[in-house]
CSV table of C-alpha atoms in Angstrom, one decimal:
chain,number,residue,atom,x,y,z
A,1,MET,CA,-21.4,32.0,82.0
A,2,LYS,CA,-23.9,34.7,80.7
A,3,LYS,CA,-27.5,34.5,81.8
A,4,ASP,CA,-28.5,34.1,78.1
A,5,SER,CA,-26.2,31.1,77.8
A,6,LEU,CA,-27.6,29.5,80.9
A,7,THR,CA,-31.2,30.1,79.8
A,8,ALA,CA,-30.4,28.5,76.4
A,9,LEU,CA,-28.8,25.5,78.1
A,10,LEU,CA,-31.9,24.9,80.2
A,11,ARG,CA,-34.3,25.4,77.3
A,12,GLY,CA,-32.2,22.9,75.3
A,13,TYR,CA,-32.6,20.4,78.1
A,14,ARG,CA,-36.4,21.0,78.4
A,15,ALA,CA,-36.8,20.6,74.6
A,16,GLY,CA,-35.0,17.3,74.7
A,17,LYS,CA,-32.0,18.6,72.6
A,18,MET,CA,-29.6,17.8,75.5
A,19,SER,CA,-29.3,15.0,78.0
A,20,LEU,CA,-29.1,15.6,81.7
A,21,ARG,CA,-25.5,14.4,81.6
A,22,GLN,CA,-24.6,16.9,78.9
A,23,VAL,CA,-26.1,19.7,80.9
A,24,ARG,CA,-24.2,18.6,84.0
A,25,ASP,CA,-20.9,18.4,82.0
A,26,ARG,CA,-21.4,21.9,80.7
A,27,LEU,CA,-22.1,23.4,84.1
A,28,ALA,CA,-19.2,21.5,85.7
A,29,VAL,CA,-16.6,23.2,83.5
A,30,THR,CA,-18.1,26.7,83.3
A,31,PRO,CA,-17.9,28.0,86.9
A,32,TYR,CA,-14.2,29.0,86.5
A,33,GLN,CA,-11.4,28.7,84.0
A,34,GLN,CA,-7.8,27.8,84.8
A,35,LEU,CA,-5.3,30.0,83.0
A,36,ALA,CA,-1.5,29.9,83.1
A,37,GLU,CA,-1.2,31.9,86.4
A,38,SER,CA,-4.8,32.8,87.2
A,39,THR,CA,-8.1,31.2,87.9
A,40,VAL,CA,-11.0,33.4,86.6
A,41,ASP,CA,-14.5,33.2,88.1
A,42,LEU,CA,-17.0,32.8,85.2
A,43,HIS,CA,-20.1,32.5,87.4
A,44,ARG,CA,-19.7,35.6,89.5
A,45,GLU,CA,-22.2,37.5,87.4
A,46,LEU,CA,-24.8,34.8,88.0
A,47,ARG,CA,-24.3,35.0,91.7
A,48,THR,CA,-23.8,38.8,92.2
A,49,GLY,CA,-25.0,40.5,89.1
A,50,VAL,CA,-21.5,41.8,88.2
A,51,PRO,CA,-18.7,39.9,86.5
A,52,GLU,CA,-15.4,39.4,88.2
A,53,VAL,CA,-13.5,42.7,88.5
A,54,VAL,CA,-9.8,42.5,87.8
A,55,PHE,CA,-7.3,44.2,90.2
A,56,CYS,CA,-4.6,45.1,87.7
A,57,GLU,CA,-1.9,46.4,90.0
A,58,ARG,CA,1.3,44.2,90.1
A,59,LYS,CA,0.0,41.9,87.4
A,60,THR,CA,2.2,41.3,84.4
A,61,ASP,CA,1.2,42.4,80.9
A,62,ASP,CA,0.7,38.7,79.8
A,63,GLN,CA,-1.5,38.0,82.9
A,64,LEU,CA,-3.7,41.0,82.2
A,65,VAL,CA,-4.2,40.2,78.5
A,66,GLU,CA,-5.0,36.6,79.3
A,67,VAL,CA,-7.5,37.4,82.1
A,68,PHE,CA,-9.3,40.1,80.1
A,69,CYS,CA,-9.6,37.9,77.0
A,70,ALA,CA,-10.9,35.0,79.0
A,71,LEU,CA,-13.5,37.0,81.0
A,72,GLY,CA,-14.4,39.0,77.9
A,73,ARG,CA,-15.4,35.9,76.0
A,74,ALA,CA,-17.8,34.9,78.9
A,75,HIS,CA,-19.4,38.3,79.7
A,76,ARG,CA,-20.9,41.4,78.1
A,77,PHE,CA,-18.4,43.5,79.9
A,78,VAL,CA,-15.5,43.2,82.3
A,79,LEU,CA,-13.9,45.9,84.5
A,80,GLY,CA,-10.3,46.3,85.6
A,81,THR,CA,-9.1,48.7,88.3
A,82,ARG,CA,-5.8,50.3,89.2
A,83,LEU,CA,-4.4,50.0,85.7
A,84,ASP,CA,-1.5,52.4,85.0
A,85,ALA,CA,-1.5,54.4,81.8
A,86,ALA,CA,1.9,53.1,80.9
A,87,VAL,CA,0.8,49.5,81.3
A,88,TYR,CA,-2.3,50.1,79.2
A,89,ALA,CA,-0.2,51.7,76.5
A,90,ARG,CA,1.8,48.4,76.3
A,91,VAL,CA,-1.1,46.0,76.2
A,92,GLN,CA,-3.9,47.9,74.4
A,93,ARG,CA,-3.3,46.3,71.0
A,94,ARG,CA,-3.6,42.8,72.5
A,95,LEU,CA,-6.9,43.4,74.2
A,96,PRO,CA,-10.3,42.6,72.7
A,97,GLU,CA,-11.4,45.2,70.2
A,98,ARG,CA,-14.2,46.7,72.3
A,99,HIS,CA,-12.6,48.4,75.2
A,100,ARG,CA,-12.2,51.8,76.8
A,101,PHE,CA,-9.6,53.1,79.3
A,102,TYR,CA,-10.5,55.8,81.8
A,103,GLU,CA,-7.1,57.2,82.6
A,104,ARG,CA,-7.9,59.4,85.5
A,105,ALA,CA,-9.9,56.7,87.3
A,106,ARG,CA,-7.3,54.0,86.1
A,107,ILE,CA,-10.2,51.8,85.0
A,108,LEU,CA,-10.4,49.5,81.9
A,109,CYS,CA,-13.7,48.4,80.6
A,110,VAL,CA,-13.8,45.5,78.1
A,111,GLY,CA,-17.0,45.0,76.2
A,112,ASN,CA,-20.3,46.8,76.4
A,113,PRO,CA,-21.5,48.0,79.9
A,114,PRO,CA,-25.1,48.9,80.4
A,115,ARG,CA,-26.2,52.4,79.8
A,116,PRO,CA,-26.6,54.5,83.0
A,117,SER,CA,-30.3,54.3,83.8
A,118,ARG,CA,-30.6,54.2,87.5
A,119,GLY,CA,-30.0,57.4,89.5
A,120,ASN,CA,-28.8,59.4,91.0
A,121,VAL,CA,-25.5,58.8,92.8
A,122,LEU,CA,-23.7,62.0,93.9
A,123,VAL,CA,-19.9,61.8,94.3
A,124,LEU,CA,-18.3,64.7,96.3
A,125,THR,CA,-14.7,65.5,97.0
A,126,ALA,CA,-13.3,67.6,99.8
A,127,GLY,CA,-10.4,68.8,97.7
A,128,SER,CA,-9.2,68.6,94.1
A,129,THR,CA,-6.4,66.2,95.1
A,130,ASP,CA,-9.1,63.6,96.0
A,131,ILE,CA,-10.5,63.6,92.5
A,132,PRO,CA,-8.6,60.4,91.2
A,133,VAL,CA,-10.1,58.3,94.0
A,134,ALA,CA,-13.5,59.9,93.4
A,135,GLU,CA,-13.3,59.2,89.7
A,136,GLU,CA,-12.6,55.6,90.4
A,137,ALA,CA,-15.9,55.5,92.4
A,138,ALA,CA,-17.8,57.5,89.9
A,139,VAL,CA,-16.7,55.6,86.8
A,140,VAL,CA,-17.3,52.2,88.5
A,141,CYS,CA,-20.8,53.4,89.4
A,142,GLU,CA,-21.5,54.6,85.9
A,143,LEU,CA,-20.3,51.4,84.3
A,144,LEU,CA,-22.6,49.4,86.5
A,145,GLY,CA,-25.6,51.3,85.1
A,146,ASN,CA,-26.0,54.2,87.4
A,147,ARG,CA,-26.4,57.9,86.7
A,148,VAL,CA,-23.7,59.9,88.5
A,149,GLU,CA,-23.3,63.6,89.4
A,150,ARG,CA,-19.9,64.9,90.5
A,151,CYS,CA,-19.1,67.9,92.7
A,152,CYS,CA,-15.5,68.7,93.5
A,153,ASP,CA,-13.6,70.7,96.1
A,154,VAL,CA,-16.3,71.4,98.6
A,155,GLY,CA,-14.4,70.6,101.8
A,156,VAL,CA,-14.9,72.0,105.3
A,157,ALA,CA,-12.1,74.6,104.8
A,158,GLY,CA,-14.7,76.5,102.8
A,159,ILE,CA,-17.9,75.0,104.1
A,160,HIS,CA,-20.1,77.8,102.6
A,161,ARG,CA,-19.4,76.1,99.2
A,162,LEU,CA,-21.9,73.3,100.2
A,163,ASN,CA,-24.8,75.7,99.6
A,164,THR,CA,-24.6,75.0,95.9
A,165,VAL,CA,-24.4,71.2,96.5
A,166,ILE,CA,-27.6,70.8,98.6
A,167,PRO,CA,-30.0,70.7,95.6
A,168,LYS,CA,-27.9,67.8,94.2
A,169,MET,CA,-28.0,66.1,97.6
A,170,ARG,CA,-31.8,66.3,97.4
A,171,ARG,CA,-31.8,64.5,94.1
A,172,ALA,CA,-29.4,61.7,95.1
A,173,ARG,CA,-30.3,58.2,96.3
A,174,VAL,CA,-26.7,57.6,97.6
A,175,ILE,CA,-23.8,60.0,98.3
A,176,VAL,CA,-20.2,59.1,98.1
A,177,VAL,CA,-17.9,61.5,99.9
A,178,VAL,CA,-14.1,61.4,99.3
A,179,ALA,CA,-11.8,63.2,101.6
A,180,GLY,CA,-8.3,63.2,103.0
A,181,MET,CA,-6.6,65.5,105.5
A,182,ASP,CA,-9.0,65.6,108.6
A,183,GLY,CA,-11.7,63.6,106.8
A,184,ALA,CA,-14.5,65.8,108.3
A,185,LEU,CA,-16.7,66.2,105.2
A,186,PRO,CA,-18.7,62.9,105.4
A,187,SER,CA,-20.0,63.7,108.9
A,188,VAL,CA,-21.1,67.1,107.7
A,189,ILE,CA,-22.9,65.6,104.7
A,190,GLY,CA,-24.4,62.9,106.9
A,191,GLY,CA,-25.9,65.6,109.1
A,192,LEU,CA,-27.6,67.3,106.0
A,193,SER,CA,-28.6,64.2,104.0
A,194,ARG,CA,-31.6,61.9,104.1
A,195,VAL,CA,-29.9,59.1,102.1
A,196,PRO,CA,-26.9,56.7,102.8
A,197,VAL,CA,-23.5,58.3,102.8
A,198,ILE,CA,-20.4,56.3,101.8
A,199,ALA,CA,-17.2,57.8,103.1
A,200,VAL,CA,-13.9,57.2,101.4
A,201,PRO,CA,-10.7,58.3,103.2
A,202,THR,CA,-7.8,59.2,101.0
A,203,SER,CA,-4.1,59.1,101.6
A,204,VAL,CA,-3.9,62.9,100.9
A,205,GLY,CA,-2.5,65.0,103.7
A,206,TYR,CA,0.6,66.0,105.7
A,207,GLY,CA,2.6,63.8,108.1
A,208,ALA,CA,0.0,63.4,110.9
A,209,SER,CA,-2.6,62.2,108.4
A,210,PHE,CA,-0.5,58.9,108.4
A,211,ARG,CA,-1.3,58.3,104.7
A,212,GLY,CA,-5.1,58.1,105.3
A,213,ILE,CA,-5.2,56.6,108.8
A,214,ALA,CA,-6.3,60.0,110.3
A,215,PRO,CA,-9.3,60.6,108.0
A,216,LEU,CA,-10.2,56.9,108.2
A,217,LEU,CA,-10.5,57.1,112.0
A,218,THR,CA,-12.4,60.4,111.8
A,219,MET,CA,-14.9,58.8,109.4
A,220,LEU,CA,-15.3,55.7,111.6
A,221,ASN,CA,-16.1,58.1,114.5
A,222,ALA,CA,-18.6,60.2,112.6
A,223,CYS,CA,-21.3,61.5,114.9
A,224,ALA,CA,-23.8,61.8,112.0
A,225,PRO,CA,-25.9,58.6,111.5
A,226,GLY,CA,-26.1,57.0,108.1
A,227,VAL,CA,-22.4,57.2,107.3
A,228,THR,CA,-20.5,54.0,106.3
A,229,VAL,CA,-16.8,53.8,105.6
A,230,VAL,CA,-14.7,51.9,103.1
A,231,ASN,CA,-10.9,51.4,103.1
A,232,ILE,CA,-8.3,54.1,102.3
A,233,ASP,CA,-8.3,55.1,98.6
A,234,ASN,CA,-10.9,52.4,97.8
A,235,GLY,CA,-13.0,54.3,95.3
A,236,PHE,CA,-13.9,51.0,93.6
A,237,ASN,CA,-15.7,49.6,96.6
A,238,ALA,CA,-17.5,52.8,97.3
A,239,GLY,CA,-18.8,52.9,93.7
A,240,TYR,CA,-19.8,49.2,93.9
A,241,ILE,CA,-21.7,49.6,97.2
A,242,ALA,CA,-23.4,52.8,95.9
A,243,SER,CA,-24.6,50.8,92.9
A,244,LEU,CA,-25.9,48.0,95.1
A,245,ILE,CA,-27.9,50.5,97.2
A,246,ASN,CA,-29.1,52.4,94.2
A,247,ARG,CA,-30.3,49.1,92.6
A,248,ARG,CA,-32.5,48.5,95.6
A,249,CYS,CA,-34.1,52.0,95.7
């Protein structure tokens, strides 16, 4: 249920246009909607400020279309993560008219998200191979109403490259650092920054990186204070948390 719909419902009751029972009946059926193979949460935006975000991986085409249509009717905008371009190509004609697909980030937005007005969130990558995960974080953050700056390929193998990044760090309220391999960059950024740092380990690296386990452990053991860590390749959660922090600043 949208905030405007709830407000209209309460005003209708106050004005005597609806009985208490009618209001209860409306609220009883709106928290969620049972679909063929999904149960969508329609009140999450009221509780958290953000509608339910759809994890698209391993869902069928029919499931995706049904979920996005149901959520799209209830909210101004709805996000989907980890949507492959091939799947999007199959379902795009069946989706609501107002939608946009961010191929590199693998994110689908249905509806009209808020314009980026809060800032700044800085998203850094250690290497170019980390960009897809970083884009997931950056696009999520933008679609939730935040201004985002990006800076790529500034890892510790050429640490002098950070000289050009420091002015952007000074402007940022939150910094997201995405790194694979040894995962050392977030600790370095944490030692230079005055704002929260969200570290995102990626599955990029050779055999001993264990598909992201090595950078994850490095980040969890960061000696710089102010560094927090999300799961391997979880750009979505990094962008979401950065938005929550930025909203409070």
